[in-house]
Coordinates of C-alpha atoms and ligand atoms in Angstrom, one line a residue:
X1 CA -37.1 4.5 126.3
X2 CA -35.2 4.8 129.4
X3 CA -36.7 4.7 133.5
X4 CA -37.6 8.2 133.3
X5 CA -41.7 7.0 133.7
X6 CA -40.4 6.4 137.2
X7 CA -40.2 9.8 138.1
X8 CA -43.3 11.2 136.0
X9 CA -45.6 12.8 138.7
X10 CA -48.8 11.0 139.9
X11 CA -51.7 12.2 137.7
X12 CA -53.3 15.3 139.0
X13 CA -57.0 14.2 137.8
X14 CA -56.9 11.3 139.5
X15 CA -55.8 12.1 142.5
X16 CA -58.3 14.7 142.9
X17 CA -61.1 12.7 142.1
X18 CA -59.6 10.2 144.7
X19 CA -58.9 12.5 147.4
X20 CA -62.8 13.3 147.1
X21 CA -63.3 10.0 148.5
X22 CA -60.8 10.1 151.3
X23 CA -58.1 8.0 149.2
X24 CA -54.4 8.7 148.3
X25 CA -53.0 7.8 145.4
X26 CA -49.4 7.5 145.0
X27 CA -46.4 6.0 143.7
X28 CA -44.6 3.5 146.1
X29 CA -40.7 3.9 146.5
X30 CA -39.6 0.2 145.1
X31 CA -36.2 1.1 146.8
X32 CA -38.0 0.6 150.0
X33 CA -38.1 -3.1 150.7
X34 CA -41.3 -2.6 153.3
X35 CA -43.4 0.1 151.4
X36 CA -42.5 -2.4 148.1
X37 CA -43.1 -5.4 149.8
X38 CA -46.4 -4.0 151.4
X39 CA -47.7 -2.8 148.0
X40 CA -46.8 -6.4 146.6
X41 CA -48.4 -8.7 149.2
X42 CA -52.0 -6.3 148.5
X43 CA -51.6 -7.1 145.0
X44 CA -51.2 -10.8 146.0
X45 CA -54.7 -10.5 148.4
X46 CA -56.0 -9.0 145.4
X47 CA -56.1 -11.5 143.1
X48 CA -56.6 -14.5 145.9
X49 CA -52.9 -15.5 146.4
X50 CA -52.1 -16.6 149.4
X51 CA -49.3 -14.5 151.4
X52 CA -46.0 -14.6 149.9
X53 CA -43.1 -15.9 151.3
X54 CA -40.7 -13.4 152.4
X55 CA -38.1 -14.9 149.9
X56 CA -40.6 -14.6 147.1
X57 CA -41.2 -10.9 148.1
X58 CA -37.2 -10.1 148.4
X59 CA -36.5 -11.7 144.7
X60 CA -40.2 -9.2 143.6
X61 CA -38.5 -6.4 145.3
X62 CA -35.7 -7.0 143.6
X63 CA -37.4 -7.9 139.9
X64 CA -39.7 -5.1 139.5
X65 CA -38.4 -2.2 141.1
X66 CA -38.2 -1.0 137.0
X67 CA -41.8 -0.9 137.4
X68 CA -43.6 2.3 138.2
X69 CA -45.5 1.0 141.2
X70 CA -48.8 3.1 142.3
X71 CA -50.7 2.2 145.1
X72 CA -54.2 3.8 146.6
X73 CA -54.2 4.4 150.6
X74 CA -57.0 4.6 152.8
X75 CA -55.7 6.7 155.6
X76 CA -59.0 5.6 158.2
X77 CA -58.2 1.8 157.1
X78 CA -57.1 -0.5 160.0
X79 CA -54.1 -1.3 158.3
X80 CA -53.5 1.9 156.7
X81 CA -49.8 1.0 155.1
X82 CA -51.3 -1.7 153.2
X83 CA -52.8 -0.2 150.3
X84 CA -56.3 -1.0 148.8
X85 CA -55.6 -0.4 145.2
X86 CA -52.5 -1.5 143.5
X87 CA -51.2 -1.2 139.4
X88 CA -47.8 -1.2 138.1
X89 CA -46.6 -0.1 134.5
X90 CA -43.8 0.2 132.3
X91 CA -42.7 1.0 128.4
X92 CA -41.8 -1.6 126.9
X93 CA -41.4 -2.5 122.9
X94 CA -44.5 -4.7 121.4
X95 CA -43.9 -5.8 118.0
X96 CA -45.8 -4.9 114.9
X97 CA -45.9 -5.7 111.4
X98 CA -43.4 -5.3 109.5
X99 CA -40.8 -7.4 112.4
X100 CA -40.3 -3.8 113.9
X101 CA -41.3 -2.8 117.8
X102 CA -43.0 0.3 119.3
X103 CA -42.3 1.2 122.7
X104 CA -46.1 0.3 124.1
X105 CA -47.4 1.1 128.0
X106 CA -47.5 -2.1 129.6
X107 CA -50.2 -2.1 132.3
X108 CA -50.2 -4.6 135.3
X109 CA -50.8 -5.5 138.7
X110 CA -54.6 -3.7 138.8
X111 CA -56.5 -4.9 141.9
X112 CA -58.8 -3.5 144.3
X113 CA -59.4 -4.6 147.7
X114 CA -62.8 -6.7 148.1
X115 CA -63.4 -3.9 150.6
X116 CA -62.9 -0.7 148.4
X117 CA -64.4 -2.0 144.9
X118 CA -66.8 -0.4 143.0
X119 CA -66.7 3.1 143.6
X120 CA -64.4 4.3 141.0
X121 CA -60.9 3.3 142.1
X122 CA -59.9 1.0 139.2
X123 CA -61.3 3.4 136.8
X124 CA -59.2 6.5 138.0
X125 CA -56.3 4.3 138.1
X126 CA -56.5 3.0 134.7
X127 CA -57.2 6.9 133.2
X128 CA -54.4 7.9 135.4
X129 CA -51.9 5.3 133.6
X130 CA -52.9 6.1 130.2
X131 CA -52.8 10.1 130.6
X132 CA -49.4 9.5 132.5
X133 CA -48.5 7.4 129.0
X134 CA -49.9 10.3 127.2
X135 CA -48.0 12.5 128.9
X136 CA -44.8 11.0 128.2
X137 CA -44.9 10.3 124.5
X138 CA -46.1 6.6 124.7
X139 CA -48.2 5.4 121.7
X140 CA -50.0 2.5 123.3
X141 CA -50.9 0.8 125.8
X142 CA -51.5 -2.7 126.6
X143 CA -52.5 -5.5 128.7
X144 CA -53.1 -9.1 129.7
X145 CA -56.5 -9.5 130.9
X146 CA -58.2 -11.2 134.1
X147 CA -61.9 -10.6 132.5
X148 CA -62.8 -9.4 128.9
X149 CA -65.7 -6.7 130.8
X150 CA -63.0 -4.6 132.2
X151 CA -61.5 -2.6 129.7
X152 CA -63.4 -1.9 126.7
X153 CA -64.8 1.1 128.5
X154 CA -61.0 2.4 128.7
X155 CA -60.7 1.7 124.7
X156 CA -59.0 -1.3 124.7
X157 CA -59.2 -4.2 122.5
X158 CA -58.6 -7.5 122.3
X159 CA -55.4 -7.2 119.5
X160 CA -54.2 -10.8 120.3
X161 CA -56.1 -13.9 120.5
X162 CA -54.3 -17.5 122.3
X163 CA -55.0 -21.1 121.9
X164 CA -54.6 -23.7 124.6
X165 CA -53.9 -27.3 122.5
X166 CA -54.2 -30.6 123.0
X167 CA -52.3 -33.3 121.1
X168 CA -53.5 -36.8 121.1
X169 CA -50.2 -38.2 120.3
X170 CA -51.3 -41.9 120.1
X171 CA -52.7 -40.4 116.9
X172 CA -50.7 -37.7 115.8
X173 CA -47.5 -39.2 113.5
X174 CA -45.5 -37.2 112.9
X175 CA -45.4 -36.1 109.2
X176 CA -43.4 -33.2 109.2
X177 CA -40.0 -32.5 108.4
X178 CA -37.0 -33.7 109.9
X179 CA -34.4 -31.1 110.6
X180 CA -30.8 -32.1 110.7
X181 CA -30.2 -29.6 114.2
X182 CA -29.5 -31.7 117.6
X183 CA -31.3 -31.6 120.7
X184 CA -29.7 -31.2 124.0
X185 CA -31.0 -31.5 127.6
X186 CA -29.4 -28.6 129.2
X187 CA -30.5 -27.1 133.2
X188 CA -32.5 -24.5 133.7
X189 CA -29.6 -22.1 135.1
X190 CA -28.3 -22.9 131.8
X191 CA -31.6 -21.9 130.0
X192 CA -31.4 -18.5 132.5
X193 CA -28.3 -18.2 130.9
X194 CA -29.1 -19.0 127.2
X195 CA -32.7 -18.2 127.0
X196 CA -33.0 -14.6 126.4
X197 CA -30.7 -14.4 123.6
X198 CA -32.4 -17.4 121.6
X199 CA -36.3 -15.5 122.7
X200 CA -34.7 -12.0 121.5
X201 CA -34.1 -13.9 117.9
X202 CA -37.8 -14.7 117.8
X203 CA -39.7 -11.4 119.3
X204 CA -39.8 -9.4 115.8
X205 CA -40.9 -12.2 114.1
X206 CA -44.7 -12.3 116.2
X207 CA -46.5 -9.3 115.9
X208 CA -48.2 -8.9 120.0
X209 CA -44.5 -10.3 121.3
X210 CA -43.0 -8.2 124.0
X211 CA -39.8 -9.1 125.7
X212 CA -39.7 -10.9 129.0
X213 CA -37.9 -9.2 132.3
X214 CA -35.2 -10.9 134.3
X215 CA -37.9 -12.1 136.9
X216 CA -39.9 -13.7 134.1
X217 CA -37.3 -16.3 133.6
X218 CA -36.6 -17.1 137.7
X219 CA -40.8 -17.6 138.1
X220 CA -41.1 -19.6 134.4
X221 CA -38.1 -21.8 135.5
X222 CA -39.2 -22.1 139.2
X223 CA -36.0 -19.7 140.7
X224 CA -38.0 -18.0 142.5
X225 CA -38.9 -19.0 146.8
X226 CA -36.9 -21.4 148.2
X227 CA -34.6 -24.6 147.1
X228 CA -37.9 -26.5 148.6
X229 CA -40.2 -24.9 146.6
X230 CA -38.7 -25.5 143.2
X231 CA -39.9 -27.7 141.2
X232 CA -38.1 -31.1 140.4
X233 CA -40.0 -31.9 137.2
X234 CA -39.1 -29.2 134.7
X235 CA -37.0 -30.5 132.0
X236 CA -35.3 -28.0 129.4
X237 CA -34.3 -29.0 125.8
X238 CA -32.6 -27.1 123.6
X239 CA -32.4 -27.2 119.8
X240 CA -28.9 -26.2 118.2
X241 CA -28.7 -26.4 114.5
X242 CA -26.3 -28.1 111.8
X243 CA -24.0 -25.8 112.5
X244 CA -24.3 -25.7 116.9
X245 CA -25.8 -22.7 117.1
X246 CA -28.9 -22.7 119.7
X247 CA -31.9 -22.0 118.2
X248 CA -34.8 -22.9 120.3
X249 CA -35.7 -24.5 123.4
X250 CA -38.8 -26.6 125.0
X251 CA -39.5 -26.5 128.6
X252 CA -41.8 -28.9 129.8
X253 CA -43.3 -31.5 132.7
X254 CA -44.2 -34.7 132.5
X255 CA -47.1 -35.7 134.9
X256 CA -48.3 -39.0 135.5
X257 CA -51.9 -39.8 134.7
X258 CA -54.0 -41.8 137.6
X259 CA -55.1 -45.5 136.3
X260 CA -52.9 -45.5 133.6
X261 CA -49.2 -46.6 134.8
X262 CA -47.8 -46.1 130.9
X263 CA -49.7 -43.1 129.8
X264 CA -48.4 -39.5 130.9
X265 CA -49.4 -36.4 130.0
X266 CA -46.9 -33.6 129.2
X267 CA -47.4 -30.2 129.5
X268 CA -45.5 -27.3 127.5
X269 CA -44.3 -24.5 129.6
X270 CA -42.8 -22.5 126.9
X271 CA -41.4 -23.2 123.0
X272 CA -39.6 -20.8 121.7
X273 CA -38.0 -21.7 118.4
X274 CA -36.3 -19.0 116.1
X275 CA -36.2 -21.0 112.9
X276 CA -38.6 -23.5 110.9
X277 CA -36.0 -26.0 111.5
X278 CA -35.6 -25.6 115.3
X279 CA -39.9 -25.9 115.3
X280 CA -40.0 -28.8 113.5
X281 CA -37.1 -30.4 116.1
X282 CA -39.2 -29.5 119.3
X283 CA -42.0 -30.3 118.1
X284 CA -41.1 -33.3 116.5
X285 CA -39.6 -34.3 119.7
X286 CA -42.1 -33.4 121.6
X287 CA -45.4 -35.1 120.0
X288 CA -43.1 -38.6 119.8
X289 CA -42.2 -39.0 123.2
X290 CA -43.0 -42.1 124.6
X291 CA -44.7 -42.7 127.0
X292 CA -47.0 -39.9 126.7
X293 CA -50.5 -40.0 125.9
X294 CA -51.2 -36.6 125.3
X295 CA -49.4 -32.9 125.0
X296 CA -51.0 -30.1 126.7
X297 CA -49.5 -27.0 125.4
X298 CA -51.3 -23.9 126.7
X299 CA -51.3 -20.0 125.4
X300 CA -49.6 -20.9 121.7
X301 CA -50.5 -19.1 118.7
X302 CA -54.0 -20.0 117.3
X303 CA -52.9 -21.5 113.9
X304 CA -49.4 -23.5 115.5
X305 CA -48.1 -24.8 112.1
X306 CA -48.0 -28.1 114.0
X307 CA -51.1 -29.5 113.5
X308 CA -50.4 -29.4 109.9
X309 CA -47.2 -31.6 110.8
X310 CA -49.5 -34.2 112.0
X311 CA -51.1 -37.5 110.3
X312 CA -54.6 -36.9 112.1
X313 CA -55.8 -33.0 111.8
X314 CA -58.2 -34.2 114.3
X315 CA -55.2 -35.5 116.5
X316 CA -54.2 -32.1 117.5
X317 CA -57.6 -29.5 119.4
X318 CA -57.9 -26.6 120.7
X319 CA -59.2 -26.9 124.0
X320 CA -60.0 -23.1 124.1
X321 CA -59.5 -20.2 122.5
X322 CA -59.7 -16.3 124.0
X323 CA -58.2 -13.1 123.6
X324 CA -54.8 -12.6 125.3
X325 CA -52.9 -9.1 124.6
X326 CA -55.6 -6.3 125.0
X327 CA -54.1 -3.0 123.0
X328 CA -55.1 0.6 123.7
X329 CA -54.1 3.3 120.7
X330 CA -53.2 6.5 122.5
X331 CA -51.7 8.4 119.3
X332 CA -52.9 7.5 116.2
X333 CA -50.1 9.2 114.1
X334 CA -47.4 7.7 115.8
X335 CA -48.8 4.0 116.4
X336 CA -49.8 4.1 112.7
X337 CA -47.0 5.1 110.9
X338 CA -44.5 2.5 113.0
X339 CA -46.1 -0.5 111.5
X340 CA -45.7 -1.2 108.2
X341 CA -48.7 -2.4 105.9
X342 CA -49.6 -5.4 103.1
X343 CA -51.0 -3.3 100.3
X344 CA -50.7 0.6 99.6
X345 CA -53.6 2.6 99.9
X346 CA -55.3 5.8 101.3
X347 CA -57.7 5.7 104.3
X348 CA -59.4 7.8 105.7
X349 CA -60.3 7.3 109.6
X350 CA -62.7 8.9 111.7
X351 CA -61.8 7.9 115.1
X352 CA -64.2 8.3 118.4
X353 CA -62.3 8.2 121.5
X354 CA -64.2 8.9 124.6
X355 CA -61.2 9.8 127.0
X356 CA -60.4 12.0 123.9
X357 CA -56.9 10.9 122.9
X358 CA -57.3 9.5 119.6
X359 CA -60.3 11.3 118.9
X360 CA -60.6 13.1 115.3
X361 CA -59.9 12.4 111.4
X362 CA -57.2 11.1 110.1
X363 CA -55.9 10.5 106.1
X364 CA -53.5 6.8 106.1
X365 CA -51.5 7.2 103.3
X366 CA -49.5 3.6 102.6
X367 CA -46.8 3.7 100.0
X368 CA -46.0 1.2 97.8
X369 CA -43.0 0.1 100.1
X370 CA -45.8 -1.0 102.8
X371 CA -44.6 2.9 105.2
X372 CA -47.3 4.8 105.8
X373 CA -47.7 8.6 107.0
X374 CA -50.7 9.7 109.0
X375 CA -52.4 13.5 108.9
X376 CA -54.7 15.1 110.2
X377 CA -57.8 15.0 107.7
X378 CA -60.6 17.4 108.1
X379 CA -61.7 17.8 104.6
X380 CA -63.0 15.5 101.8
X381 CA -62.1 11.7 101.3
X382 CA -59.4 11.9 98.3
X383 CA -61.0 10.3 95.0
X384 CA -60.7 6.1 95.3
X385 CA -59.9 6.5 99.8
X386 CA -61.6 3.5 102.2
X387 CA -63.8 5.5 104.5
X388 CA -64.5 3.8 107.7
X389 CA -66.2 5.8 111.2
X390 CA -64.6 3.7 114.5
X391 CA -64.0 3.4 117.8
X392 CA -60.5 3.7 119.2
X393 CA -61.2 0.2 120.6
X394 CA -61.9 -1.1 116.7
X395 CA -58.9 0.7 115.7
X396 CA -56.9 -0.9 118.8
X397 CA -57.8 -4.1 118.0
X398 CA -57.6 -4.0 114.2
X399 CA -53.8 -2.6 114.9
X400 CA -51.4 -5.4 114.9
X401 CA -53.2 -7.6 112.2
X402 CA -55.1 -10.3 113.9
X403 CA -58.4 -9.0 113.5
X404 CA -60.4 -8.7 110.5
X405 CA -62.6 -5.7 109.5
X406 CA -65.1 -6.9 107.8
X407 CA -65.9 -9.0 110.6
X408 CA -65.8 -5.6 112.9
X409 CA -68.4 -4.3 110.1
X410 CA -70.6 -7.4 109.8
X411 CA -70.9 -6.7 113.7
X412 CA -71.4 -3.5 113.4
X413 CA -68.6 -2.1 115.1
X414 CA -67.2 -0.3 112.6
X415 CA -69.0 1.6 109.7
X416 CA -68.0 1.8 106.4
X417 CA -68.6 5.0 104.8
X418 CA -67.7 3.7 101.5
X419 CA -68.8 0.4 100.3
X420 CA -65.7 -2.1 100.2
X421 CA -63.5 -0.1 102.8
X422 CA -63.4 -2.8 105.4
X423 CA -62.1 -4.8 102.9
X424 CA -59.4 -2.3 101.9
X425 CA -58.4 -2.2 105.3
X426 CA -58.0 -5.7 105.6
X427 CA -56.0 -6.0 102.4
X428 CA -53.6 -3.1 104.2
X429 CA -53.7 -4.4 108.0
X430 CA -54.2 -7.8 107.8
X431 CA -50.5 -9.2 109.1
X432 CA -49.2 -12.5 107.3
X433 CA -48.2 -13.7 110.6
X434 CA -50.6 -14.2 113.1
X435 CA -50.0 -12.5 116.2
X436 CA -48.8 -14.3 119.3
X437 CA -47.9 -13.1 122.9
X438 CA -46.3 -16.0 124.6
X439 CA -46.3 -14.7 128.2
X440 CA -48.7 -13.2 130.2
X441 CA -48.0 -9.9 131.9
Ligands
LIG1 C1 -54.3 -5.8 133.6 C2 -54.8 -6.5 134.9 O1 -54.1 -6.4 135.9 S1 -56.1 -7.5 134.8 C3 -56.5 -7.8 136.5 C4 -57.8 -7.1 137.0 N1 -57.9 -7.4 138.4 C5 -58.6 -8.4 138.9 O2 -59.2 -9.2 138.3 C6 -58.5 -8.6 140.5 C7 -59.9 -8.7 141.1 N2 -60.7 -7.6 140.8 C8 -60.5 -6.3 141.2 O3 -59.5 -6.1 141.9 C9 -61.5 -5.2 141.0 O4 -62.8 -5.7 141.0 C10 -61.2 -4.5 139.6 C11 -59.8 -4.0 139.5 C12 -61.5 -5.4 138.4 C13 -62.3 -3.3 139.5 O5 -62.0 -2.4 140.5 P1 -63.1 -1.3 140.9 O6 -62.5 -0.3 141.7 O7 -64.2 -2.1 141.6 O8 -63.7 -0.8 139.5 P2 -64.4 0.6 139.3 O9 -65.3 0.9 140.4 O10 -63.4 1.7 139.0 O11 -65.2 0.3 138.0 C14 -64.9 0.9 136.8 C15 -65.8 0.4 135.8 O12 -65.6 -1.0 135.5 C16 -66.7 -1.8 135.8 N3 -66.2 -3.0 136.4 C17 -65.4 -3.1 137.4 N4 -65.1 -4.4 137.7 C18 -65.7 -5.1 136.7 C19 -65.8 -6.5 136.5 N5 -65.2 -7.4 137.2 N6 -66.5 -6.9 135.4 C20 -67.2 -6.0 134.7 N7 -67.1 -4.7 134.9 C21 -66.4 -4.3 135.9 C22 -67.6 -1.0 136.7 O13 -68.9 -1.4 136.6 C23 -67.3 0.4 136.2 O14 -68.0 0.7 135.1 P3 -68.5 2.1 134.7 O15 -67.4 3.1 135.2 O16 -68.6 2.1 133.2 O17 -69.8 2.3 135.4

């Protein structure tokens, strides 16, 4: 999809309800650097950042101006250009089954000032950005979450779950295989360089993968701020294969561990590794480097083929594990039918959606070829359908494949209408590659 969601007007609902309570809402010119760079130092107040730097706000101004930026103004406020409310959003492609993408609404930035909370803003914000999605054709939306209390009201889901691991590497051999690719230290202006075109390899492989903006790269390999501020630490390897061609890189520091001269711990910034191969190399050298008691590798996938790659199963833990991408069907037909499915089937969906988007009955018809079309379905189930009654958060969350039915059932979050239809919806949904994001947004 091209920019044109910067130009979409500001919801009319919304800015009603908010002008009822003396508020504005509006969107914020990005091509003005002190209106932008207002907007982006509330949103840094909002979540409990300290002021940024004027360099950090000229390289934000800069990096998002894509963004559709909306702000919420208190005219009687004593600082009355700062806004009290912030959220950004943009369309973007998420990856579904089937290693294809859907453009999805990317939601971001939401903070209300400490002042103003609690009386509705967030709320009319958040049913602003999806109607505005709505409005211009977008199937889904998504987001990255702060707290899991937020947005089930809105009908999101939790689509994507992420695993923070631990490696005890004093224990973990390294039983794997050995892959005949290369590894290359290489500088993080060369990874700026490099990086996007070894993470656009991978993207379709995970369903929940969306694909980083330039700004992403300057913060994950500390460009961003001043030559003071960067860090000195971050070490970037890359893994080419037999042949020389790049196909993953580690970034990572090495941090020293107090009372114990010899033992450092390393922590994983970001693996990104297009083939079997270049896993196995980073990982590989990653898990045997010496010197290192432990790896700390935070937000990976929650079944990392790793700790099958591993003498001691026990070696490698996850230290926690919690949802990460939060989905948000906003048309059933079209978010359906662009993933494709593991077995073919008919079912038949009756979908409750408060906010009335997804709301009504729909007949999924999935083809041998794992394509699926999606009508509208007011009469009878046909003879042999699954039959299920759900929430557009169940359906949201049961969408890219991570998330069992018949668990959803057994909780009794969804209801199956015919006996076994969770189970036919698993055997259709259920993705053979567990869904990942690797950033957060
Ligand atoms: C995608 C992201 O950006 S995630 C980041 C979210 N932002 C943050 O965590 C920053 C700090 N927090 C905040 O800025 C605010 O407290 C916000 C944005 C979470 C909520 O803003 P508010 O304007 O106070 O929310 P609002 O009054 O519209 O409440 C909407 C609903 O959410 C509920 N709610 C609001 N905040 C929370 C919370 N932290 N936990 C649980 N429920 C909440 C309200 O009770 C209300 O429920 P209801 O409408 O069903 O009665």
């Amino acid at each position: 999809m091209s920019n044109d969601y910067l130009r979409a007007p500001i919801d009319p609902n919304s800015a009603q309800s908010l002008e009822a309570g003396g508020l504005r809402l509006d969107l914020v010119d990005t091509a003005d650097a002190e209106q932008f760079g207002s907007w982006l130092q509330a949103e840094a107040r909002g979540f409990h950042d300290g002021a940024a730097s004027d360099e950090t706000i000229a390289g934000q101004v800069a990096g998002l101006a894509y963004r559709r930026t909306t702000g919420v103004w208190d005219d009687t406020a004593a600082d009355a250009a700062s806004p009290v409310a912030t959220v950004s959003s943009w369309s973007t492609p998420v990856t579904v089954p089937g290693e294809r993408a859907i453009d999805a609404w990317a939601v971001s930035a939401v903070t209300v000032a400490p002042t103003h909370r609690r009386r509705g803003i967030a709320r009319a914000m958040l049913e602003a950005e999806l109607r505005t999605a709505r409005s211009l054709g977008v199937p889904l939306a998504m987001l990255t979450v702060s707290e899991a209390t937020i947005y089930g009201r809105f009908g999101f889901a939790p689509a994507v779950m992420a695993a923070d691991w631990k490696i005890d590497t004093r224990r973990a051999h390294w039983t794997g295989p050995t892959p005949d690719g290369r590894l290359n230290f290489i500088t993080v202006e060369q990874l700026k360089e490099q990086g996007p075109a070894i993470v656009e390899k991978v993207r379709l492989q995970s369903p929940g993968e969306i694909e980083p903006w330039p700004l992403f790269w300057d913060r994950a390999l500390g460009l961003t701020g001043s030559e003071a501020e960067r860090p000195k630490n971050l070490r970037v390897v890359r893994y080419d294969d037999a042949a020389g061609e790049p196909q993953g890189f580690a970034t990572y520091v090495v941090n020293e561990v107090a009372g114990d001269v010899f033992g450092h711990s390393l922590e994983v910034r970001i693996v990104s590794t297009a083939t079997d191969d270049a896993y196995a190399g980073i990982w590989r050298y990653l898990i045997e480097m010496d010197l290192v008691g432990d790896v700390i590798a935070p937000l990976r996938a929650v079944d990392e083929a790793f700790a099958w790659q591993i003498s001691d199963f026990r070696a490698a833990t996850k230290t926690r594990q919690r949802d990460h991408l939060w989905t948000r069907i906003i048309d059933v037909k079209a978010a359906l039918e662009a993933r494709r499915y593991s077995a073919h089937g008919s079912i038949v969906l009756e979908v409750s959606d408060a906010l009335g988007f997804a709301e009504g009955r729909f007949l999924l018809s999935i083809a041998d070829d794992g394509t699926a079309r999606v009508r509208d379905w007011p009469g009878a189930a046909p003879d042999n359908a699954a039959i299920v009654a759900l929430g557009v958060s169940e359906l949201s969350a049961l969408y890219l494949g991570g998330v069992s039915a018949a668990t959803l059932a057994r909780a009794g979050r969804i209801t199956e209408l015919h006996a076994g239809s969770a189970s036919a919806i698993d055997a259709s949904f259920r993705s053979p590659i567990t869904p990942w994001l690797s950033i957060w947004f």
